[in-house]
Coordinates of C-alpha atoms and ligand atoms in Angstrom, one line a residue:
X1 CA -50.0 41.2 -12.2
X2 CA -50.3 44.7 -11.3
X3 CA -51.4 45.8 -7.6
X4 CA -54.8 47.2 -9.0
X5 CA -55.8 43.8 -10.5
X6 CA -54.7 41.6 -7.4
X7 CA -57.3 44.1 -5.4
X8 CA -59.8 43.7 -7.8
X9 CA -59.5 40.0 -7.7
X10 CA -59.9 39.7 -4.0
X11 CA -62.8 42.0 -3.9
X12 CA -64.7 40.5 -6.3
X13 CA -67.3 37.9 -5.2
X14 CA -66.2 34.6 -5.6
X15 CA -67.8 30.9 -5.3
X16 CA -65.8 28.0 -4.3
X17 CA -67.0 24.9 -6.2
X18 CA -64.4 22.2 -5.3
X19 CA -62.9 21.9 -2.3
X20 CA -62.4 18.6 0.1
X21 CA -63.2 19.8 3.7
X22 CA -60.3 17.5 4.6
X23 CA -58.0 18.7 2.1
X24 CA -58.0 21.9 4.4
X25 CA -56.7 20.5 7.3
X26 CA -53.4 22.2 7.6
X27 CA -50.2 20.6 9.2
X28 CA -50.7 22.9 12.3
X29 CA -54.2 22.2 13.2
X30 CA -53.6 18.4 12.2
X31 CA -50.8 18.3 15.1
X32 CA -53.4 20.3 17.6
X33 CA -56.1 17.7 16.6
X34 CA -53.8 14.4 16.8
X35 CA -52.6 16.0 20.3
X36 CA -56.5 16.5 21.1
X37 CA -57.6 13.0 20.1
X38 CA -54.6 11.3 21.3
X39 CA -53.3 10.1 17.7
X40 CA -50.0 9.1 16.7
X41 CA -48.7 10.9 13.4
X42 CA -46.3 9.8 10.7
X43 CA -44.5 13.2 11.1
X44 CA -42.5 14.4 13.9
X45 CA -43.3 18.1 13.3
X46 CA -45.2 20.6 11.2
X47 CA -42.0 20.9 9.0
X48 CA -41.7 17.6 8.2
X49 CA -45.2 17.4 7.3
X50 CA -45.0 20.3 4.9
X51 CA -42.1 18.5 3.4
X52 CA -43.8 15.4 2.5
X53 CA -46.3 17.2 0.6
X54 CA -44.0 16.5 -2.8
X55 CA -46.3 14.4 -4.8
X56 CA -45.5 13.3 -8.6
X57 CA -49.2 12.0 -9.2
X58 CA -52.5 11.7 -7.7
X59 CA -52.0 8.5 -6.0
X60 CA -48.9 9.9 -4.1
X61 CA -51.2 13.1 -2.6
X62 CA -54.3 10.6 -1.5
X63 CA -51.9 8.3 0.3
X64 CA -50.9 11.5 2.7
X65 CA -54.2 13.0 2.8
X66 CA -56.0 9.8 4.1
X67 CA -53.4 9.6 6.8
X68 CA -53.9 12.9 7.5
X69 CA -57.7 12.4 8.1
X70 CA -57.0 10.0 10.6
X71 CA -56.8 12.9 13.2
X72 CA -60.5 13.7 12.7
X73 CA -62.6 11.9 15.1
X74 CA -65.0 14.4 17.0
X75 CA -67.8 16.3 16.3
X76 CA -66.1 19.4 16.9
X77 CA -62.8 18.5 15.0
X78 CA -65.2 18.8 12.1
X79 CA -67.0 22.2 13.1
X80 CA -63.7 23.6 13.6
X81 CA -62.0 22.3 10.3
X82 CA -65.0 23.8 8.3
X83 CA -65.0 27.3 9.9
X84 CA -61.2 27.4 9.6
X85 CA -62.0 27.3 6.0
X86 CA -64.7 29.7 5.9
X87 CA -62.3 32.3 7.5
X88 CA -59.9 32.1 4.9
X89 CA -62.5 31.9 2.4
X90 CA -63.8 35.1 3.8
X91 CA -60.2 36.8 3.9
X92 CA -59.9 35.9 -0.1
X93 CA -63.4 37.0 -1.0
X94 CA -65.2 34.3 -0.8
X95 CA -69.1 34.4 -0.3
X96 CA -70.4 30.8 -1.4
X97 CA -68.7 27.5 -1.0
X98 CA -70.2 23.9 -2.4
X99 CA -67.8 21.9 0.2
X100 CA -67.3 18.3 -0.6
X101 CA -66.5 15.5 2.5
X102 CA -65.8 11.9 2.4
X103 CA -67.5 10.1 4.8
X104 CA -65.9 6.7 4.2
X105 CA -62.8 7.7 5.2
X106 CA -64.4 8.6 8.6
X107 CA -67.1 5.8 9.0
X108 CA -64.6 3.1 8.2
X109 CA -62.5 4.1 11.0
X110 CA -65.3 4.0 13.3
X111 CA -66.1 7.8 13.5
X112 CA -70.5 8.0 13.4
X113 CA -72.0 9.6 10.1
X114 CA -73.5 11.9 12.7
X115 CA -70.4 13.5 14.1
X116 CA -68.9 14.3 10.7
X117 CA -72.1 15.5 9.2
X118 CA -73.5 17.3 12.5
X119 CA -69.7 18.8 12.7
X120 CA -69.6 20.3 9.2
X121 CA -73.2 21.7 9.2
X122 CA -72.6 23.4 12.3
X123 CA -69.4 24.9 11.0
X124 CA -71.6 26.0 7.9
X125 CA -74.0 27.5 10.1
X126 CA -71.3 29.2 12.4
X127 CA -70.0 30.3 9.0
X128 CA -73.2 32.1 7.6
X129 CA -73.7 33.9 11.3
X130 CA -70.0 35.1 11.4
X131 CA -68.9 36.1 7.7
X132 CA -72.3 35.9 6.0
X133 CA -71.1 33.1 3.7
X134 CA -73.5 30.7 2.1
X135 CA -72.7 26.8 1.7
X136 CA -73.8 23.5 0.7
X137 CA -72.4 20.3 1.4
X138 CA -71.4 17.5 -1.3
X139 CA -71.1 13.7 -0.1
X140 CA -68.4 12.1 -2.2
X141 CA -68.1 8.7 -2.7
X142 CA -64.6 7.1 -2.8
X143 CA -64.2 5.3 -6.2
X144 CA -60.9 3.3 -5.3
X145 CA -63.6 1.1 -3.3
X146 CA -66.5 -1.2 -4.5
X147 CA -69.8 0.1 -5.5
X148 CA -71.6 -1.3 -2.7
X149 CA -69.5 0.6 -0.1
X150 CA -70.9 3.8 -1.6
X151 CA -74.5 2.5 -1.5
X152 CA -74.1 1.6 2.1
X153 CA -72.6 5.3 2.6
X154 CA -75.7 6.7 0.9
X155 CA -78.0 4.7 3.2
X156 CA -76.1 6.0 6.2
X157 CA -76.5 9.6 5.1
X158 CA -80.2 8.9 4.7
X159 CA -81.3 10.9 7.8
X160 CA -79.3 13.7 6.5
X161 CA -80.4 13.9 3.0
X162 CA -82.4 17.3 3.3
X163 CA -79.2 18.7 4.5
X164 CA -76.7 17.4 1.3
X165 CA -77.1 19.4 -2.1
X166 CA -75.5 16.2 -3.8
X167 CA -73.3 13.4 -4.2
X168 CA -69.6 13.1 -6.2
X169 CA -67.0 10.9 -6.9
X170 CA -63.8 11.5 -5.9
X171 CA -60.5 9.5 -4.8
X172 CA -58.2 7.1 -7.5
X173 CA -59.4 7.9 -11.1
X174 CA -57.4 5.7 -12.9
X175 CA -58.9 2.3 -13.1
X176 CA -62.0 3.2 -11.6
X177 CA -64.3 4.7 -14.3
X178 CA -67.6 6.4 -13.5
X179 CA -69.5 3.5 -14.9
X180 CA -68.7 1.5 -11.7
X181 CA -71.2 3.9 -9.9
X182 CA -74.0 4.3 -12.2
X183 CA -76.7 2.3 -9.6
X184 CA -75.4 4.7 -6.6
X185 CA -75.7 8.0 -8.8
X186 CA -79.2 6.7 -10.1
X187 CA -80.3 6.3 -6.3
X188 CA -78.9 9.9 -5.7
X189 CA -81.0 11.3 -8.5
X190 CA -84.2 9.6 -7.2
X191 CA -83.6 11.2 -4.1
X192 CA -83.3 14.6 -5.6
X193 CA -79.4 14.7 -5.2
X194 CA -77.5 16.7 -7.6
X195 CA -74.6 14.9 -9.0
X196 CA -70.8 15.9 -9.7
X197 CA -68.0 13.7 -10.3
X198 CA -64.3 13.9 -11.2
X199 CA -63.5 13.1 -14.5
X200 CA -60.8 14.0 -16.8
X201 CA -57.9 14.7 -14.1
X202 CA -56.2 12.2 -14.8
X203 CA -58.7 10.0 -16.2
X204 CA -59.3 9.8 -20.3
X205 CA -61.8 11.6 -22.0
X206 CA -63.9 8.9 -22.2
X207 CA -64.3 9.1 -18.2
X208 CA -65.7 12.5 -18.8
X209 CA -68.1 11.2 -21.6
X210 CA -69.2 8.3 -18.8
X211 CA -69.6 10.9 -16.0
X212 CA -71.9 12.9 -18.7
X213 CA -73.9 9.7 -20.1
X214 CA -74.0 7.4 -17.1
X215 CA -73.9 9.3 -13.8
X216 CA -75.9 12.1 -15.7
X217 CA -73.6 14.7 -14.2
X218 CA -74.7 18.1 -13.5
X219 CA -71.1 19.7 -12.8
X220 CA -67.8 18.2 -13.6
X221 CA -64.9 18.3 -11.3
X222 CA -61.5 19.2 -12.9
X223 CA -62.4 17.9 -16.7
X224 CA -58.7 18.9 -17.6
X225 CA -58.7 16.0 -20.2
X226 CA -61.6 16.8 -22.1
X227 CA -60.0 19.5 -24.3
X228 CA -58.1 16.1 -25.9
X229 CA -61.7 15.2 -27.7
X230 CA -63.1 18.7 -29.8
X231 CA -66.7 16.7 -29.9
X232 CA -66.7 16.4 -26.2
X233 CA -65.6 20.2 -26.1
X234 CA -68.4 21.3 -28.2
X235 CA -71.1 19.0 -26.1
X236 CA -69.6 20.6 -22.7
X237 CA -69.6 24.3 -24.1
X238 CA -73.5 23.7 -25.7
X239 CA -74.7 22.4 -22.6
X240 CA -73.3 24.9 -19.9
X241 CA -71.6 22.2 -18.2
X242 CA -69.6 24.0 -15.2
X243 CA -66.0 22.9 -14.9
X244 CA -64.3 22.9 -11.6
X245 CA -60.6 23.7 -12.5
X246 CA -57.9 23.7 -9.7
X247 CA -54.8 25.2 -11.1
X248 CA -52.4 24.8 -8.3
X249 CA -53.8 21.4 -7.8
X250 CA -53.0 20.2 -11.3
X251 CA -49.7 21.9 -10.5
X252 CA -48.7 20.1 -7.8
X253 CA -49.9 16.6 -9.1
X254 CA -48.3 17.2 -12.5
X255 CA -51.5 17.4 -14.3
X256 CA -49.6 20.6 -15.9
X257 CA -46.1 21.0 -15.8
X258 CA -46.0 24.6 -14.8
X259 CA -48.8 27.2 -14.6
X260 CA -47.8 29.3 -17.6
X261 CA -49.3 26.3 -19.6
X262 CA -52.5 25.7 -17.9
X263 CA -55.4 25.2 -19.9
X264 CA -58.1 27.4 -18.2
X265 CA -58.0 30.0 -20.7
X266 CA -58.2 28.0 -23.5
X267 CA -61.0 26.5 -21.7
X268 CA -62.6 30.0 -21.6
X269 CA -61.7 30.6 -25.2
X270 CA -63.6 27.4 -26.4
X271 CA -66.6 28.6 -24.5
X272 CA -66.5 26.3 -21.8
X273 CA -68.0 27.7 -18.3
X274 CA -64.6 27.2 -16.5
X275 CA -64.3 28.1 -12.9
X276 CA -61.1 28.4 -10.5
X277 CA -61.2 26.3 -7.1
X278 CA -58.7 25.2 -4.7
X279 CA -59.4 21.6 -4.5
X280 CA -57.1 20.6 -0.9
X281 CA -55.5 24.0 -0.4
X282 CA -53.4 22.7 3.0
X283 CA -51.6 20.6 0.5
X284 CA -51.2 22.5 -2.6
X285 CA -49.8 25.5 -1.7
X286 CA -52.8 27.9 -1.9
X287 CA -56.5 28.9 -1.1
X288 CA -59.0 30.4 -3.4
X289 CA -57.7 33.8 -4.1
X290 CA -54.1 32.4 -4.7
X291 CA -55.7 30.0 -7.0
X292 CA -56.9 32.8 -8.9
X293 CA -53.6 35.3 -8.4
X294 CA -51.0 32.6 -9.5
X295 CA -53.0 31.4 -12.3
X296 CA -53.6 35.1 -13.5
X297 CA -50.0 36.0 -13.1
X298 CA -48.8 32.9 -15.3
X299 CA -51.3 33.4 -17.6
X300 CA -51.3 37.1 -17.8
X301 CA -55.1 37.2 -17.3
X302 CA -57.3 40.0 -18.1
X303 CA -59.6 41.7 -15.7
X304 CA -62.3 40.8 -18.1
X305 CA -60.9 37.2 -17.9
X306 CA -60.7 37.0 -14.3
X307 CA -64.3 38.5 -13.9
X308 CA -65.6 36.0 -16.5
X309 CA -64.3 33.1 -14.0
X310 CA -65.7 34.6 -11.1
X311 CA -69.3 35.1 -12.8
X312 CA -68.9 31.3 -13.8
X313 CA -68.4 30.0 -10.2
X314 CA -72.1 31.5 -9.1
X315 CA -73.6 30.6 -12.7
X316 CA -71.8 26.8 -12.2
X317 CA -73.2 26.8 -8.6
X318 CA -76.6 25.2 -6.9
X319 CA -77.6 28.5 -5.8
X320 CA -81.2 29.6 -6.4
X321 CA -81.9 31.9 -9.6
X322 CA -82.3 34.9 -7.5
X323 CA -78.9 34.4 -5.4
X324 CA -77.3 33.7 -8.6
X325 CA -78.5 37.0 -10.0
X326 CA -77.7 38.8 -6.8
X327 CA -74.2 37.8 -6.8
X328 CA -73.7 38.7 -10.4
X329 CA -75.2 41.9 -9.8
X330 CA -72.4 42.7 -7.1
X331 CA -69.9 41.6 -9.8
X332 CA -71.3 43.9 -12.3
X333 CA -71.2 46.9 -9.7
X334 CA -67.6 46.4 -8.8
X335 CA -66.8 46.1 -12.5
X336 CA -68.2 49.1 -13.3
X337 CA -66.2 50.8 -11.0
X338 CA -63.5 52.9 -12.1
X339 CA -60.2 50.5 -12.0
X340 CA -57.5 51.0 -9.8
Ligands
ADE1 N1 -59.8 13.5 -2.8 C1 -59.4 15.1 -2.5 N2 -58.8 15.3 -3.5 C2 -59.0 15.0 -5.0 C3 -58.7 14.9 -6.1 N3 -58.0 16.2 -6.4 N4 -58.8 14.2 -7.2 C4 -59.5 13.3 -6.6 N5 -59.5 12.6 -5.1 C5 -59.5 13.6 -4.3
ZN2 ZN1 -60.9 17.2 -6.1

């Protein structure tokens, strides 16, 4: 990729729609929080932690990710974690983010829901103040646990629901189909929350269909395996459903064998509203811009394709129509500028 195209990509206004805030916990920060909170870690040092980030499937990663999250105890930890992420997003040319959090990972360890949500929202407010970045919060249910636990999490979130944009579904996909969470998603929708779900990352296209038909999702997280079903692809394209695709995550979790084999260009060609996101950047080796640049480099994406991905990130967001138009107009202005 040319330096000109790389700097164009950095300058492009972009939204991140698939980011687990717990997955932005860098090893350095993990050690700092562990010290501050007097928590023991299974790693002797930062190098040892990074060396453990070698995964052959989703579950390998999840085991380490949940262990790492054990250092997050105080409201200020959640604030600091969020603000550090937004600082990186700002450096990457990100202007908006819809970030997920896993409350059950914390409340099951005795951390109050209020400390989690309060800290994250304070970090989001600080990011708006410092960097002008707008953001929204998505509460994810852990699919490896029973639906009753998800219902309890939604109940715990009740006083905060006016500051939460939607609910999601994450964690171990295989063996935990979306239909297991039909009731809690119906309850969330009744409360006016948006619905998103991980589907088709490791799970089959049938899980994507269930996410559409049973959970009635507004956006699809990952969705890679939708490509195995031509009828499903046509349906996703016709409905303008956004897919929050995560190339470096797909690489590290062996969803694709190398980035040159990543299906993102194919998704665009099929008319899918594909977006690029970082998922768990501290564990997968790159933040939003790295995901754009490494994917664009491996696939020789054109300026028009990169621009389409950035446009999709706003079209697929939960921003109001006026904000989407404002961001698209900023992209148009950059596009109209002479190429460097
Ligand atoms: N939790 C954090 N990252 C995830 C991913 N990529 N898939 C499922 N659950 C997750
Ligand atoms: Zn994810």
